[in-house]
Short mmCIF file of C-alpha atoms in Angstrom, two decimals:
data_model
loop_
_atom_site.label_atom_id
_atom_site.label_comp_id
_atom_site.label_asym_id
_atom_site.label_seq_id
_atom_site.Cartn_x
_atom_site.Cartn_y
_atom_site.Cartn_z
CA MET F 1 0.00 0.00 0.00
CA ASP F 2 1.11 3.55 -0.60
CA PHE F 3 0.79 6.27 2.05
CA TYR F 4 -2.71 7.33 0.89
CA GLU F 5 -4.00 3.76 0.98
CA GLU F 6 -2.52 3.22 4.45
CA LEU F 7 -4.25 6.39 5.63
CA LEU F 8 -7.64 5.17 4.43
CA GLU F 9 -7.08 1.69 5.83
CA ASN F 10 -6.38 3.03 9.31
CA ASP F 11 -8.94 5.82 9.30
CA LEU F 12 -11.32 5.91 12.26
CA ASN F 13 -14.22 6.41 9.82
CA PRO F 14 -15.61 3.65 7.58
CA PHE F 15 -14.75 4.00 3.88
CA ILE F 16 -16.44 1.84 1.23
CA LEU F 17 -16.12 1.72 -2.56
CA PHE F 18 -19.01 0.08 -4.47
CA ASP F 19 -19.51 -0.66 -8.14
CA SER F 20 -22.70 0.51 -9.83
CA ASN F 21 -24.52 -2.69 -8.80
CA GLY F 22 -23.68 -2.39 -5.12
CA LYS F 23 -20.86 -4.93 -5.14
CA LEU F 24 -17.97 -4.22 -2.77
CA LYS F 25 -14.77 -3.16 -4.49
CA ASN F 26 -12.76 -1.83 -1.57
CA PHE F 27 -13.21 -0.98 2.12
CA ASN F 28 -11.11 -0.23 5.19
CA LYS F 29 -10.89 -1.85 8.64
CA GLU F 30 -13.62 0.30 10.17
CA ALA F 31 -16.00 -0.61 7.36
CA GLU F 32 -15.24 -4.30 7.86
CA PHE F 33 -16.16 -3.92 11.53
CA LEU F 34 -19.34 -2.03 10.58
CA PHE F 35 -20.46 -4.99 8.45
CA ASN F 36 -21.08 -6.84 11.74
CA PHE F 37 -24.04 -4.52 12.34
CA VAL F 38 -25.37 -3.60 8.89
CA SER F 39 -25.28 -5.27 5.47
CA PRO F 40 -23.25 -3.83 2.57
CA ARG F 41 -26.50 -3.66 0.57
CA ASP F 42 -28.09 -1.34 3.15
CA LEU F 43 -24.98 0.85 3.07
CA PHE F 44 -25.07 0.96 -0.72
CA ASP F 45 -28.72 2.03 -0.56
CA LEU F 46 -27.69 4.73 1.92
CA ALA F 47 -24.99 5.95 -0.47
CA VAL F 48 -27.39 6.11 -3.40
CA SER F 49 -29.99 7.99 -1.35
CA TYR F 50 -27.47 10.74 -0.48
CA ALA F 51 -25.61 10.88 -3.79
CA SER F 52 -25.62 14.17 -5.66
CA LYS F 53 -27.67 14.42 -8.85
CA ASP F 54 -24.56 15.23 -10.86
CA PHE F 55 -21.02 13.85 -10.77
CA GLY F 56 -19.14 14.96 -7.68
CA PHE F 57 -19.40 14.72 -3.91
CA ASN F 58 -22.19 15.42 -1.48
CA ARG F 59 -21.88 15.64 2.31
CA GLU F 60 -24.90 15.48 4.57
CA PHE F 61 -25.07 15.88 8.34
CA ILE F 62 -27.40 13.16 9.55
CA SER F 63 -27.85 11.08 12.69
CA ILE F 64 -27.68 7.38 11.98
CA GLN F 65 -26.97 4.40 14.20
CA TYR F 66 -26.21 0.74 13.57
CA GLU F 67 -26.31 -0.92 16.99
CA LYS F 68 -23.10 0.22 18.76
CA GLN F 69 -21.98 2.39 15.85
CA SER F 70 -23.26 5.99 15.68
CA PHE F 71 -22.52 8.49 12.90
CA TYR F 72 -23.21 12.19 12.45
CA ALA F 73 -22.52 12.66 8.71
CA VAL F 74 -21.98 10.87 5.39
CA LEU F 75 -19.90 11.74 2.35
CA VAL F 76 -20.96 10.24 -0.98
CA GLY F 77 -19.12 10.73 -4.26
CA TYR F 78 -18.92 9.44 -7.79
CA LEU F 79 -16.96 10.65 -10.82
CA THR F 80 -18.21 7.97 -13.24
CA GLU F 81 -21.30 5.78 -13.37
CA GLU F 82 -19.19 2.73 -12.55
CA GLU F 83 -18.19 3.47 -8.93
CA ILE F 84 -19.59 5.21 -5.87
CA ILE F 85 -17.81 5.98 -2.60
CA LEU F 86 -19.37 6.16 0.87
CA ARG F 87 -17.63 7.54 3.95
CA LEU F 88 -19.36 7.70 7.32
CA TYR F 89 -18.20 10.06 10.07
CA LYS F 90 -18.17 8.35 13.44
CA GLU F 91 -19.68 9.94 16.49
CA VAL F 92 -17.45 9.25 19.47
CA ILE F 93 -19.46 8.71 22.65
CA LYS F 94 -18.04 7.97 26.06
CA ALA F 95 -20.03 4.88 26.96
CA GLU F 96 -20.46 3.52 30.46
CA PRO F 97 -18.10 0.54 30.65
CA LEU F 98 -19.47 -2.87 31.55
CA LYS F 99 -18.43 -4.20 34.92
CA ILE F 100 -18.77 -7.33 36.98
CA ASP F 101 -20.53 -6.30 40.18
CA ASN F 102 -21.34 -8.02 43.46
CA ASN F 103 -24.88 -8.83 42.28
CA PHE F 104 -23.68 -11.27 39.63
CA GLN F 105 -24.90 -14.83 40.11
CA GLU F 106 -24.41 -17.90 37.98
CA ALA F 107 -27.51 -18.84 35.99
CA ASN F 108 -28.72 -20.61 32.90
CA ILE F 109 -29.95 -18.00 30.42
CA PHE F 110 -32.36 -20.43 28.75
CA THR F 111 -34.07 -21.06 32.10
CA LEU F 112 -34.35 -17.31 32.65
CA ILE F 113 -35.74 -16.77 29.15
CA GLU F 114 -38.40 -19.43 29.74
CA LEU F 115 -39.26 -17.92 33.14
CA SER F 116 -39.71 -14.46 31.63
CA ARG F 117 -41.61 -15.81 28.65
CA ASN F 118 -44.05 -17.85 30.74
CA THR F 119 -44.64 -14.96 33.12
CA THR F 120 -45.22 -12.13 30.63
CA LEU F 121 -46.89 -14.05 27.79
CA LEU F 122 -49.39 -15.95 29.90
CA ASN F 123 -52.38 -14.43 28.05
CA SER F 124 -50.68 -13.97 24.70
CA ASN F 125 -51.22 -16.03 21.54
CA ILE F 126 -47.83 -15.16 20.07
CA SER F 127 -46.00 -17.95 18.25
CA ILE F 128 -42.26 -18.17 18.98
CA LEU F 129 -39.81 -20.03 16.78
CA GLU F 130 -36.63 -20.84 18.70
CA GLU F 131 -33.07 -21.03 17.39
CA TYR F 132 -30.94 -21.75 20.44
CA ASP F 133 -27.26 -22.59 20.72
CA ILE F 134 -27.75 -24.96 23.63
CA SER F 135 -23.99 -25.36 24.05
CA ILE F 136 -23.87 -21.95 25.78
CA PRO F 137 -22.80 -22.63 29.38
CA ASP F 138 -24.19 -21.04 32.52
CA THR F 139 -22.99 -17.46 32.92
CA LYS F 140 -22.65 -14.97 35.74
CA LEU F 141 -24.99 -11.99 35.46
CA ASN F 142 -27.30 -9.71 37.38
CA ILE F 143 -30.37 -11.94 37.27
CA ASN F 144 -32.83 -9.22 38.31
CA ASP F 145 -31.64 -6.75 35.64
CA PHE F 146 -31.68 -9.48 33.00
CA LEU F 147 -35.24 -10.54 33.84
CA VAL F 148 -36.43 -6.93 33.88
CA ALA F 149 -34.97 -6.47 30.38
CA LEU F 150 -36.55 -9.65 29.05
CA ASN F 151 -39.92 -8.90 30.68
CA THR F 152 -39.96 -5.42 29.15
CA ILE F 153 -39.30 -6.83 25.68
CA PHE F 154 -41.78 -9.69 25.90
CA GLU F 155 -44.45 -7.32 27.18
CA GLN F 156 -43.87 -5.02 24.18
CA LEU F 157 -44.16 -7.99 21.80
CA SER F 158 -47.10 -9.75 23.43
CA ASN F 159 -49.63 -8.56 20.82
CA LEU F 160 -47.63 -9.82 17.82
CA CYS F 161 -48.51 -12.96 15.90
CA LYS F 162 -45.07 -14.54 15.71
CA ILE F 163 -41.39 -13.88 16.32
CA LEU F 164 -38.08 -15.66 15.85
CA LEU F 165 -36.03 -15.89 19.05
CA LYS F 166 -32.32 -16.54 18.47
CA VAL F 167 -29.68 -17.11 21.14
CA TYR F 168 -26.05 -17.53 20.15
CA ILE F 169 -22.48 -16.50 20.89
CA LYS F 170 -21.16 -13.78 18.58
CA THR F 171 -18.01 -14.53 16.63
CA GLY F 172 -15.14 -12.09 16.26
CA GLU F 173 -16.50 -9.63 18.82
CA TYR F 174 -15.86 -9.28 22.55
CA GLU F 175 -16.66 -7.16 25.56
CA VAL F 176 -13.62 -5.94 27.49
CA ILE F 177 -14.14 -5.84 31.25
CA ASP F 178 -11.22 -4.98 33.53
CA ASN F 179 -8.81 -5.50 30.63
CA LYS F 180 -10.10 -9.03 29.99
CA LYS F 181 -11.97 -10.20 26.89
CA TYR F 182 -15.33 -11.92 27.24
CA ASN F 183 -17.44 -13.54 24.54
CA ILE F 184 -20.84 -11.98 23.89
CA ILE F 185 -24.17 -13.78 24.17
CA SER F 186 -26.69 -12.32 21.73
CA ILE F 187 -30.45 -12.74 22.21
CA GLU F 188 -32.44 -11.57 19.19
CA PHE F 189 -36.18 -11.00 18.85
CA ILE F 190 -36.96 -10.85 15.12
CA SER F 191 -40.25 -10.15 13.37
CA ASN F 192 -41.50 -8.03 10.49
CA GLU F 193 -44.24 -6.94 12.90
CA ILE F 194 -41.75 -5.11 15.15
CA GLU F 195 -42.04 -1.47 14.09
CA ASN F 196 -40.27 0.31 16.94
CA PHE F 197 -38.83 -0.17 20.40
CA ASP F 198 -37.51 2.34 22.92
CA THR F 199 -34.19 0.96 24.16
CA ASN F 200 -34.22 3.59 26.93
CA LEU F 201 -36.87 1.47 28.66
CA ILE F 202 -34.04 -0.82 29.71
CA GLN F 203 -31.38 0.79 31.85
CA SER F 204 -28.54 -1.42 32.97
CA THR F 205 -24.80 -0.90 32.67
CA ASN F 206 -24.30 -4.64 32.11
CA ILE F 207 -26.86 -5.18 29.33
CA ASN F 208 -26.70 -3.71 25.84
CA VAL F 209 -30.01 -3.39 23.99
CA PHE F 210 -30.35 -2.40 20.33
CA PHE F 211 -33.23 -1.96 17.90
CA ASN F 212 -32.75 -1.98 14.16
CA LYS F 213 -35.02 -2.99 11.30
CA HIS F 214 -37.55 -5.40 12.84
CA LYS F 215 -35.07 -6.72 15.38
CA ILE F 216 -34.50 -6.19 19.11
CA LYS F 217 -31.15 -7.46 20.29
CA VAL F 218 -29.93 -8.01 23.84
CA GLU F 219 -26.23 -8.57 24.45
CA ILE F 220 -24.53 -9.71 27.66
CA PRO F 221 -20.97 -10.85 28.36
CA LEU F 222 -20.36 -14.56 28.85
CA VAL F 223 -18.76 -14.59 32.29
CA ILE F 224 -17.79 -18.07 33.43
CA ASP F 225 -14.92 -17.33 35.83
#
């Protein structure tokens, strides 16, 4: 790589080059990380929606979020009809770090999910399709906070017809707590019927909750020591 290419590769902001059909031609490290939260096709659609009508570059100040990634502006440019460039400007937020507190107890998350489900959906006719990675071991967590989060979500979804409930360990991503890496357990509630969800309803420093495109996602660290 030359100096310019190295600069783009190590830029804090995602940089993506598409062809005219939305196929990836080039991207940097930050863009590769962003693909964990949003598909390249959605990003291509974003680029097209903010592209200028004529050849050249267009910058727009917008507020957009893909789970943990927040951005305050986009830059879109094209000089031919064959390629289009998207650059997103990252919003740096000082987040409250996760911590292992004295209220952590070892528990089986599947047992807790069933407890919450049976309690909050007692009078609901919702159909739930399960995709569970049953190899996930017991983990240490704040049981009360976790149940409050699950109860809040199930209550919001109780009037839906059906959802897909997925539980798995994320690959290639970790939570760092006290300088130690922990795998992440992801619990996803997916349905085309989910139109919105206020993540501020759940307030816990040890639970991450995201809403994006018909999906509510809860993430907790897998603490087994």
